[in-house]
PDB file of C-alpha atoms in Angstrom:
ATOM      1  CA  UNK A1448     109.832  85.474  93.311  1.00  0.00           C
ATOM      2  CA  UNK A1449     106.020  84.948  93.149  1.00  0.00           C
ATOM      3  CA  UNK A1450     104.628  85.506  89.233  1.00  0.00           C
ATOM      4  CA  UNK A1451     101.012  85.393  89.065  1.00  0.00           C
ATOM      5  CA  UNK A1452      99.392  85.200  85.409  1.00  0.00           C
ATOM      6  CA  UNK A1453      95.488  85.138  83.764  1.00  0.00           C
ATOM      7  CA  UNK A1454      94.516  83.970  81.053  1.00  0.00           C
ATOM      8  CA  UNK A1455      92.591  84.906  79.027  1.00  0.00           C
ATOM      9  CA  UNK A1456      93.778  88.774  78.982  1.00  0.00           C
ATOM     10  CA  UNK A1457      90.152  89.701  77.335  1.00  0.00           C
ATOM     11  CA  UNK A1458      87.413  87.711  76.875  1.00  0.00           C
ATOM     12  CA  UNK A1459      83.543  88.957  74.832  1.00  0.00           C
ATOM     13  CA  UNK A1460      80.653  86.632  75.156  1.00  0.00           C
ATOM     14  CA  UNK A1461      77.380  86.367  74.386  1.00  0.00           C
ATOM     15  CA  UNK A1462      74.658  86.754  77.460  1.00  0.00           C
ATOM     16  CA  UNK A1463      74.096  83.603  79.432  1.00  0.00           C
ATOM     17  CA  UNK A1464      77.151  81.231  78.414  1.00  0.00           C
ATOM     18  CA  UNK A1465      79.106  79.778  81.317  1.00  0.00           C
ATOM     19  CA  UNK A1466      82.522  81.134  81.311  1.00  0.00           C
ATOM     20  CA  UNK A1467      86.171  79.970  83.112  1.00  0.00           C
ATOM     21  CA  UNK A1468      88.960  82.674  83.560  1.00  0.00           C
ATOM     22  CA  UNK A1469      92.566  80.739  84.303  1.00  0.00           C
ATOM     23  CA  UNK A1470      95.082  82.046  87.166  1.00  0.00           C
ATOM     24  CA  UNK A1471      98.656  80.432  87.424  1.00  0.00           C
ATOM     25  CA  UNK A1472     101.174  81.221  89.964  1.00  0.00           C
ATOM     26  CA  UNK A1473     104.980  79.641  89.972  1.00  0.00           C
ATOM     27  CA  UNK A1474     105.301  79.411  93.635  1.00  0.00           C
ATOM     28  CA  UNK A1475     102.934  76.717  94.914  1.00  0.00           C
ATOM     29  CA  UNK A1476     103.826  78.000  98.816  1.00  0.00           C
ATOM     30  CA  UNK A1477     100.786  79.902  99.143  1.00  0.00           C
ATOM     31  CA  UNK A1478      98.025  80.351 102.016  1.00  0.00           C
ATOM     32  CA  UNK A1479      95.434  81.540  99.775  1.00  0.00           C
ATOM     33  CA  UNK A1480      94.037  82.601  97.360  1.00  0.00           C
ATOM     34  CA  UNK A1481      91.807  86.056  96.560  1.00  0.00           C
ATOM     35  CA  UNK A1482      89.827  86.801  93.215  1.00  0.00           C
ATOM     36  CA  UNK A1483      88.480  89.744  92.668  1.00  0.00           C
ATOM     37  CA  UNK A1484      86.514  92.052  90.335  1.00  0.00           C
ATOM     38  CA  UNK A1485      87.095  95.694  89.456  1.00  0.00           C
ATOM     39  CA  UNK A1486      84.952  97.886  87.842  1.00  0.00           C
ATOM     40  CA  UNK A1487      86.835 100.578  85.221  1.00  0.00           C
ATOM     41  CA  UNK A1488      88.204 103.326  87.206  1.00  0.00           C
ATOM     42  CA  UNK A1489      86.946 101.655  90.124  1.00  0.00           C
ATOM     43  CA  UNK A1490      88.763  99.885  93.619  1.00  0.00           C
ATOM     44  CA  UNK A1491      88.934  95.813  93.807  1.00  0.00           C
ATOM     45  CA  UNK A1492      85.546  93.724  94.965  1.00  0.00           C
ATOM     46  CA  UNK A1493      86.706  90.992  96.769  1.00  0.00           C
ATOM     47  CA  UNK A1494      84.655  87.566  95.618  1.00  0.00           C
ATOM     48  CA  UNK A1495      86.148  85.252  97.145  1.00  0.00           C
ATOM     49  CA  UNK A1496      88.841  83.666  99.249  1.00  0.00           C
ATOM     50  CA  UNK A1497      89.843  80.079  99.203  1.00  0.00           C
ATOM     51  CA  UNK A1498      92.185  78.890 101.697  1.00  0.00           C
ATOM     52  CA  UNK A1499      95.069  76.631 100.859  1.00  0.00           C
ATOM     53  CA  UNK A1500      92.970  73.284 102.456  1.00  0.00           C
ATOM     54  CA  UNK A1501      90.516  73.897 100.198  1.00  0.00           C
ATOM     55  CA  UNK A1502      89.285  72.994  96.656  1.00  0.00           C
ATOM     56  CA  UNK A1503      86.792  75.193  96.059  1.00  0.00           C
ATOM     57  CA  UNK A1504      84.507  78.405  96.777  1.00  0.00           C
ATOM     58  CA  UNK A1505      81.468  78.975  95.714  1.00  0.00           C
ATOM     59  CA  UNK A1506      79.300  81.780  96.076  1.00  0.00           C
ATOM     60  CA  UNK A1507      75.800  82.656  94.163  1.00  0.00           C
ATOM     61  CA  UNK A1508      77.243  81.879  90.241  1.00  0.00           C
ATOM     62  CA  UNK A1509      80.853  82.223  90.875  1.00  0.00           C
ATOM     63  CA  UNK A1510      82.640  78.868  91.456  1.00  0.00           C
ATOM     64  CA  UNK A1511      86.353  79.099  92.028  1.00  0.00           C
ATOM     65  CA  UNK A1512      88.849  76.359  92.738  1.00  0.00           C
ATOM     66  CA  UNK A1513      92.715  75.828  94.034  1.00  0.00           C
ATOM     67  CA  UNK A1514      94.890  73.073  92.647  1.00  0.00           C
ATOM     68  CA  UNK A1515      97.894  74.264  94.814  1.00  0.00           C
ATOM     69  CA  UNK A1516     100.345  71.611  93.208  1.00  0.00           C
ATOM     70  CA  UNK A1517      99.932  72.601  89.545  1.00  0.00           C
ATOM     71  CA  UNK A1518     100.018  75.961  90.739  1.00  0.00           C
ATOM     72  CA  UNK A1519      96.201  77.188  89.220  1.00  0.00           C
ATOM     73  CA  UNK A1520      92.906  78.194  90.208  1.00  0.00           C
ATOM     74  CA  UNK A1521      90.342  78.923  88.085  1.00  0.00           C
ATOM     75  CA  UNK A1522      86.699  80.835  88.457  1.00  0.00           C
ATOM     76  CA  UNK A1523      84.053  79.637  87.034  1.00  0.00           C
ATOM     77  CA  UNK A1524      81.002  81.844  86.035  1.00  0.00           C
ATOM     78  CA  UNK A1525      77.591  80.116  85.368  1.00  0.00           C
ATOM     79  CA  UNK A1526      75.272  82.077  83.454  1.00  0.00           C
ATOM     80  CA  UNK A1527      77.390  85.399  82.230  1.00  0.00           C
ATOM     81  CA  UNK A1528      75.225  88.849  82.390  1.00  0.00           C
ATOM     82  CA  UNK A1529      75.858  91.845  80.859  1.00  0.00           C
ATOM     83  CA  UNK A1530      76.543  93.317  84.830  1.00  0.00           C
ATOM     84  CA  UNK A1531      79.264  90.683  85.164  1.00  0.00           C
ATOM     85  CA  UNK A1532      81.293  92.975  82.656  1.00  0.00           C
ATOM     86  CA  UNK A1533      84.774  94.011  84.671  1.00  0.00           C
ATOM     87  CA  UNK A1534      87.964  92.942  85.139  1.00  0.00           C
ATOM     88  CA  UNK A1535      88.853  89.804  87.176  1.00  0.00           C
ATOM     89  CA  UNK A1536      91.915  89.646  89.025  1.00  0.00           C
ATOM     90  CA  UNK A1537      93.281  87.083  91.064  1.00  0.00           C
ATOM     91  CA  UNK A1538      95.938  87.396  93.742  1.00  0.00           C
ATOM     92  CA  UNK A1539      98.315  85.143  96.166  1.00  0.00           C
ATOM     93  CA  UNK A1540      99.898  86.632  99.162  1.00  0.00           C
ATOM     94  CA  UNK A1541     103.289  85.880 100.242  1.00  0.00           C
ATOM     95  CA  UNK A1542     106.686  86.505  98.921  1.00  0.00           C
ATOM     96  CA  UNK A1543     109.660  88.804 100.654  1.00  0.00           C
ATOM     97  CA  UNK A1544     107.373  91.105 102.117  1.00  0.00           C
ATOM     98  CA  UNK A1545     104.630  90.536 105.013  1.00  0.00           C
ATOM     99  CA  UNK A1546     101.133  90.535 103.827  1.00  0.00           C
ATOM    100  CA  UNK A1547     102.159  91.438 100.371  1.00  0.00           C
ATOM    101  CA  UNK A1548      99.175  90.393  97.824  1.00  0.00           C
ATOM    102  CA  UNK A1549     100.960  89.719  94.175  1.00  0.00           C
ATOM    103  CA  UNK A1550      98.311  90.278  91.377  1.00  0.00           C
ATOM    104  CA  UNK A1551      97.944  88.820  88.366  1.00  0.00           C
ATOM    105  CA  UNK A1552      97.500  91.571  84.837  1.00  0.00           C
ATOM    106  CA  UNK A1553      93.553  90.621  85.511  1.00  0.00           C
ATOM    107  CA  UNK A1554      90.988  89.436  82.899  1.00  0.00           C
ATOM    108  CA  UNK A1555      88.628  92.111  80.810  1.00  0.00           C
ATOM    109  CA  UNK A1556      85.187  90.281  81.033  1.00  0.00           C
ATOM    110  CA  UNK A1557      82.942  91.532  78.273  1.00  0.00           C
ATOM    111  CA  UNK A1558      79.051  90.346  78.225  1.00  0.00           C
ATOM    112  CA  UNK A1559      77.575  91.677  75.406  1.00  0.00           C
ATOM    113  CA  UNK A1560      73.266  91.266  75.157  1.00  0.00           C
TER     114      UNK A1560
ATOM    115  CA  UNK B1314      79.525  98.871 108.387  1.00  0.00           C
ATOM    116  CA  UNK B1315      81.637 101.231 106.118  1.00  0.00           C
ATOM    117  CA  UNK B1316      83.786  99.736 104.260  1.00  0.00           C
ATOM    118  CA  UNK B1317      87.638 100.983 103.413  1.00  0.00           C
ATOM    119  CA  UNK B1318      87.401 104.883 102.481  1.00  0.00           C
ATOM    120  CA  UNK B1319      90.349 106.663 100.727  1.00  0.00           C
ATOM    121  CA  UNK B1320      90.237 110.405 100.279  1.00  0.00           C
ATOM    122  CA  UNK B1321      90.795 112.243  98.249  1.00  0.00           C
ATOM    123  CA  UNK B1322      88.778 110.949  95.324  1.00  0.00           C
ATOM    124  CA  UNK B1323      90.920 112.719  92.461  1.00  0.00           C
ATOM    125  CA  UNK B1324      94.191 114.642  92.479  1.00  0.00           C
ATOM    126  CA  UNK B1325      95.660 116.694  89.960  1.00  0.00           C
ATOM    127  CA  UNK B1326      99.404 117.189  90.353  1.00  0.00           C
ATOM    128  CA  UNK B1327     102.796 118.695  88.474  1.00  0.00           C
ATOM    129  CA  UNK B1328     106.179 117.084  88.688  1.00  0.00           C
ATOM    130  CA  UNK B1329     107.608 117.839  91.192  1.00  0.00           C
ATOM    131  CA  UNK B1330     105.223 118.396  93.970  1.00  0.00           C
ATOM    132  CA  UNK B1331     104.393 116.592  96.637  1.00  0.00           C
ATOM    133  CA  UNK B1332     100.878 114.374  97.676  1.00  0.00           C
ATOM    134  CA  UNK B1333      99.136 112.903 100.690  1.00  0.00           C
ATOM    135  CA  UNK B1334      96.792 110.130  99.976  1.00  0.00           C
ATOM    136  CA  UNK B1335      94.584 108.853 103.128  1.00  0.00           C
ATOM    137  CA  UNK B1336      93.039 106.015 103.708  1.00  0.00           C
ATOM    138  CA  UNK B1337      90.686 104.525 106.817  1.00  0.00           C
ATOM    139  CA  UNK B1338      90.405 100.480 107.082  1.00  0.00           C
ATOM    140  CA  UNK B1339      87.173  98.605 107.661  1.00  0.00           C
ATOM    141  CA  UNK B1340      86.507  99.001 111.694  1.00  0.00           C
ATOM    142  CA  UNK B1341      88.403  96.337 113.580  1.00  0.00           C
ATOM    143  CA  UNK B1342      91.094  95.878 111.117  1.00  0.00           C
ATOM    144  CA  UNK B1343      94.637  97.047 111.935  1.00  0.00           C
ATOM    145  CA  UNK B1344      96.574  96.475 109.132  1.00  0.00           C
ATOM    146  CA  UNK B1345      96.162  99.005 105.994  1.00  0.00           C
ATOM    147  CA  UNK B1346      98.260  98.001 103.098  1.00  0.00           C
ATOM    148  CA  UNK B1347      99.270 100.158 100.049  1.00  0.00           C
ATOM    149  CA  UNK B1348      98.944  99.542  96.361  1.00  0.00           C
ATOM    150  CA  UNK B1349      99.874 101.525  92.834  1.00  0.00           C
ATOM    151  CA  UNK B1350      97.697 100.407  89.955  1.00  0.00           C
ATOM    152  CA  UNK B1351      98.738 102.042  86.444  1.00  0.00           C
ATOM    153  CA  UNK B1352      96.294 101.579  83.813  1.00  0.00           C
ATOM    154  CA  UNK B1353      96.052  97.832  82.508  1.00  0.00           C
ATOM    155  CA  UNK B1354      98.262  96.064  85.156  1.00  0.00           C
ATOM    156  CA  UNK B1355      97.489  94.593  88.133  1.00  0.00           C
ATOM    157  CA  UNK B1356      98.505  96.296  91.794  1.00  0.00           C
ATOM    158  CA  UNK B1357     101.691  96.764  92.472  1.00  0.00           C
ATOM    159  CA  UNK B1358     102.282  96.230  96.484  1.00  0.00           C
ATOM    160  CA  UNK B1359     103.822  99.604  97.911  1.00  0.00           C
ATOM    161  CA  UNK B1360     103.457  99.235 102.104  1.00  0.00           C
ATOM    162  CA  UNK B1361     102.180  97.370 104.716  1.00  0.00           C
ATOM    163  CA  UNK B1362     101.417  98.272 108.162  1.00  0.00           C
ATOM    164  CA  UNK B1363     100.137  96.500 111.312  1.00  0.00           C
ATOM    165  CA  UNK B1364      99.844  98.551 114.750  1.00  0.00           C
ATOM    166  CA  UNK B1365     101.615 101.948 113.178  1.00  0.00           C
ATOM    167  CA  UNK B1366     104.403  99.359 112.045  1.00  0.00           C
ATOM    168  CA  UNK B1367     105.789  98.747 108.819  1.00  0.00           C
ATOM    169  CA  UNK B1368     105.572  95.439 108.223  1.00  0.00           C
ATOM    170  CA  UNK B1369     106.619  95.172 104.541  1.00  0.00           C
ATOM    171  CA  UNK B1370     107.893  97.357 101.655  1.00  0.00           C
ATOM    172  CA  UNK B1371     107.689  96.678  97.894  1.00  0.00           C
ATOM    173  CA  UNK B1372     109.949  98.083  95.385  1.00  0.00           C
ATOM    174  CA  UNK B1373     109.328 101.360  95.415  1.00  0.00           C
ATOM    175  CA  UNK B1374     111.539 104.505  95.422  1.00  0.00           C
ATOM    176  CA  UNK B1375     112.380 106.348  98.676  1.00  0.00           C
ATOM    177  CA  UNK B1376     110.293 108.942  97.662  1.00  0.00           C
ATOM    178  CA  UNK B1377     107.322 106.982  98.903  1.00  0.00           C
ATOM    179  CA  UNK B1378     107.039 106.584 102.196  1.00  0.00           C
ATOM    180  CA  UNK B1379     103.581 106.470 104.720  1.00  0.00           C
ATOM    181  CA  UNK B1380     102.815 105.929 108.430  1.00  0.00           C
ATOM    182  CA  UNK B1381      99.563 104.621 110.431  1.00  0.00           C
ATOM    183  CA  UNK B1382      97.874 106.603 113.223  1.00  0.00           C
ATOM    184  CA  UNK B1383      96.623 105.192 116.823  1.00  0.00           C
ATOM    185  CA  UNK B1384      93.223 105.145 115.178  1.00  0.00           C
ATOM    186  CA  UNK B1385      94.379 102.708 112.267  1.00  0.00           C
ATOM    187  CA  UNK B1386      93.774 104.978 109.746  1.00  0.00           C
ATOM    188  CA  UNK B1387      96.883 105.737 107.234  1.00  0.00           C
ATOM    189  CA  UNK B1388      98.587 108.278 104.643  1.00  0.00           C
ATOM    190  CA  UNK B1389     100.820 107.399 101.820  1.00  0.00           C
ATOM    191  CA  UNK B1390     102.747 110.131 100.761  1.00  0.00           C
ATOM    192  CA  UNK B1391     104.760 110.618  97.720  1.00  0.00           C
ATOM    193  CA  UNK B1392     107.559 113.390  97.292  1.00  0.00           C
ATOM    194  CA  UNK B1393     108.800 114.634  94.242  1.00  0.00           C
ATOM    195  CA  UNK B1394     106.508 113.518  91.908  1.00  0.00           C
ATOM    196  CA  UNK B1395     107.185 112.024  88.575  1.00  0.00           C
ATOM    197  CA  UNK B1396     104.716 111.648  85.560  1.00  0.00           C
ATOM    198  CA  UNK B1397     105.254 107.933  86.109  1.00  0.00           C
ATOM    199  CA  UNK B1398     103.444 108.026  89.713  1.00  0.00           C
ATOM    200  CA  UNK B1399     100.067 108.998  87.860  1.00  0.00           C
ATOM    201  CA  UNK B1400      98.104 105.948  88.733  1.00  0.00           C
ATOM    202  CA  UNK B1401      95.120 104.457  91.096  1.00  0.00           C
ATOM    203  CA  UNK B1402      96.532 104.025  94.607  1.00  0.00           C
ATOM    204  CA  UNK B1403      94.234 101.409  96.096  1.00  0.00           C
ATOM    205  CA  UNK B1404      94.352 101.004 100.384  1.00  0.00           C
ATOM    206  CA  UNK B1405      93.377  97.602 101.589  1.00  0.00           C
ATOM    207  CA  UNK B1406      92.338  96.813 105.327  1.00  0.00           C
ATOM    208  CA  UNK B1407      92.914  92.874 107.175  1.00  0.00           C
ATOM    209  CA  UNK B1408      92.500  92.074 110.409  1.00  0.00           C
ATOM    210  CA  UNK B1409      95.973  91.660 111.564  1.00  0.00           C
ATOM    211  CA  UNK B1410      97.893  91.746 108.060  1.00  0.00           C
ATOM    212  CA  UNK B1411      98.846  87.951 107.908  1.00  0.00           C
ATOM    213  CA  UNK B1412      99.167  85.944 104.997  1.00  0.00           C
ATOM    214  CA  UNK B1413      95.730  84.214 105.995  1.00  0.00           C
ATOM    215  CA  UNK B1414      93.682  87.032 106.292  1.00  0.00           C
ATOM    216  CA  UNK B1415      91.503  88.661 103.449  1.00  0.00           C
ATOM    217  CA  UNK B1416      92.377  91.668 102.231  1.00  0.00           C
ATOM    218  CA  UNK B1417      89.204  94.646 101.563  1.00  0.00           C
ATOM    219  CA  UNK B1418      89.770  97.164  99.075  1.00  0.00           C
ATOM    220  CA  UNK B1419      88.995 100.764  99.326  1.00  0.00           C
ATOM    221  CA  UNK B1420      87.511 102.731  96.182  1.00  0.00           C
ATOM    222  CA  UNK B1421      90.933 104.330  95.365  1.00  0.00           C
ATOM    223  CA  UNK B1422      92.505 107.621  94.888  1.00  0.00           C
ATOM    224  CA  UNK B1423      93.436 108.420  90.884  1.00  0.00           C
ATOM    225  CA  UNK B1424      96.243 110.690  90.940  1.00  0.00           C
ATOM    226  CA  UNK B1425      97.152 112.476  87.590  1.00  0.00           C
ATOM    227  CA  UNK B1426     101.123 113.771  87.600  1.00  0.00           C
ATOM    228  CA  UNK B1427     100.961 116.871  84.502  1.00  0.00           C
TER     229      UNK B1427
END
């Protein structure tokens, strides 16, 4: 059975330091992998996608990467802003049901000014 | 393009009664999935359907249960309702539901069981 965790489970910063939030999963069988944000109350923003051939995303300040075999990604954010405040979740599909995405408990991302 | 659209927004339930959540994908996509978010966890996979199929099924009473129309579009519905079902039920739309393809989230519908 696929267990996806983050770590940190909160994390409060101070405008403009670079920032990494942690994802592990325990089975390394995976096709992708999805991170996303989600505003409180809100539904998921998808940021980005990085198949299981690849290393690494990027897109504008987000960097994420895939080390399939150790079973982690990480994202990377360069440059934290007070707008970047959510909560980060990562997800792997897969598992004993088709197209079933398996979330991790997510990240609370605080940047304070 | 519109993204995924769930309505309705906000529902106010009591035990017992029954709900229909709906949900349109992303045009193109034929696969919707289903998700139950209670506050502070992650989503919790419910359904997944591909061409008014169900392709998978999480662990998740009987008492769920939805269906897709010719159109794509879906409804979740959820019978008997407990105080345990309040939670954000979050629709996703892929292209054809395979492991490979990215999944788009809709804005959610929060459902409060009194």
């Amino acid at each position: 059975k696929q267990e996806v965790t983050q770590i940190p489970a909160a994390l409060s910063v101070p405008e403009g330091e670079n920032l990494v939030l942690n994802c592990s999963f325990t089975d390394s069988a995976i096709y992708n992998l999805q991170w996303f944000r989600q505003d409180p109350g809100k539904g998921l923003t998808s940021l980005l996608l990085i198949q299981s051939s690849q290393r690494e995303q990027t897109s504008g300040r987000l960097n994420a990467s895939l080390d399939k075999s150790s079973g982690r990604s990480t994202l990377y954010i360069a440059a934290s802003q007070p707008g970047d405040s959510a909560t980060y979740l990562c997800a792997v599909p897969g598992g004993t049901s088709y197209g079933k995405l398996t979330f991790g408990q997510g990240t609370i991302l605080t940047v304070h000014p | 393009d519109a993204g995924v659209t769930q309505s309705p927004t906000h529902l106010i339930k009591t035990r017992g009664q029954q709900v229909t959540l709906r949900c349109s994908p992303i045009s193109g996509h034929k696969s919707v999935s289903w998700y139950q978010q209670v506050l502070g966890q992650g989503p919790q996979f419910i359904f997944q359907y591909y061409e008014k199929e169900e392709r998978g099924r999480g662990n998740f009473p009987d008492r769920f249960s939805a269906r897709q129309f010719p159109n794509y579009s879906s409804e979740l519905n959820v019978n008997a309702l407990l105080l345990g079902d309040s939670a954000l039920y979050l629709c996703a739309s892929s292209f054809s539901g395979d492991t490979y393809n990215e999944q788009f989230f809709g804005p959610g519908t929060r459902l409060t069981v009194l």
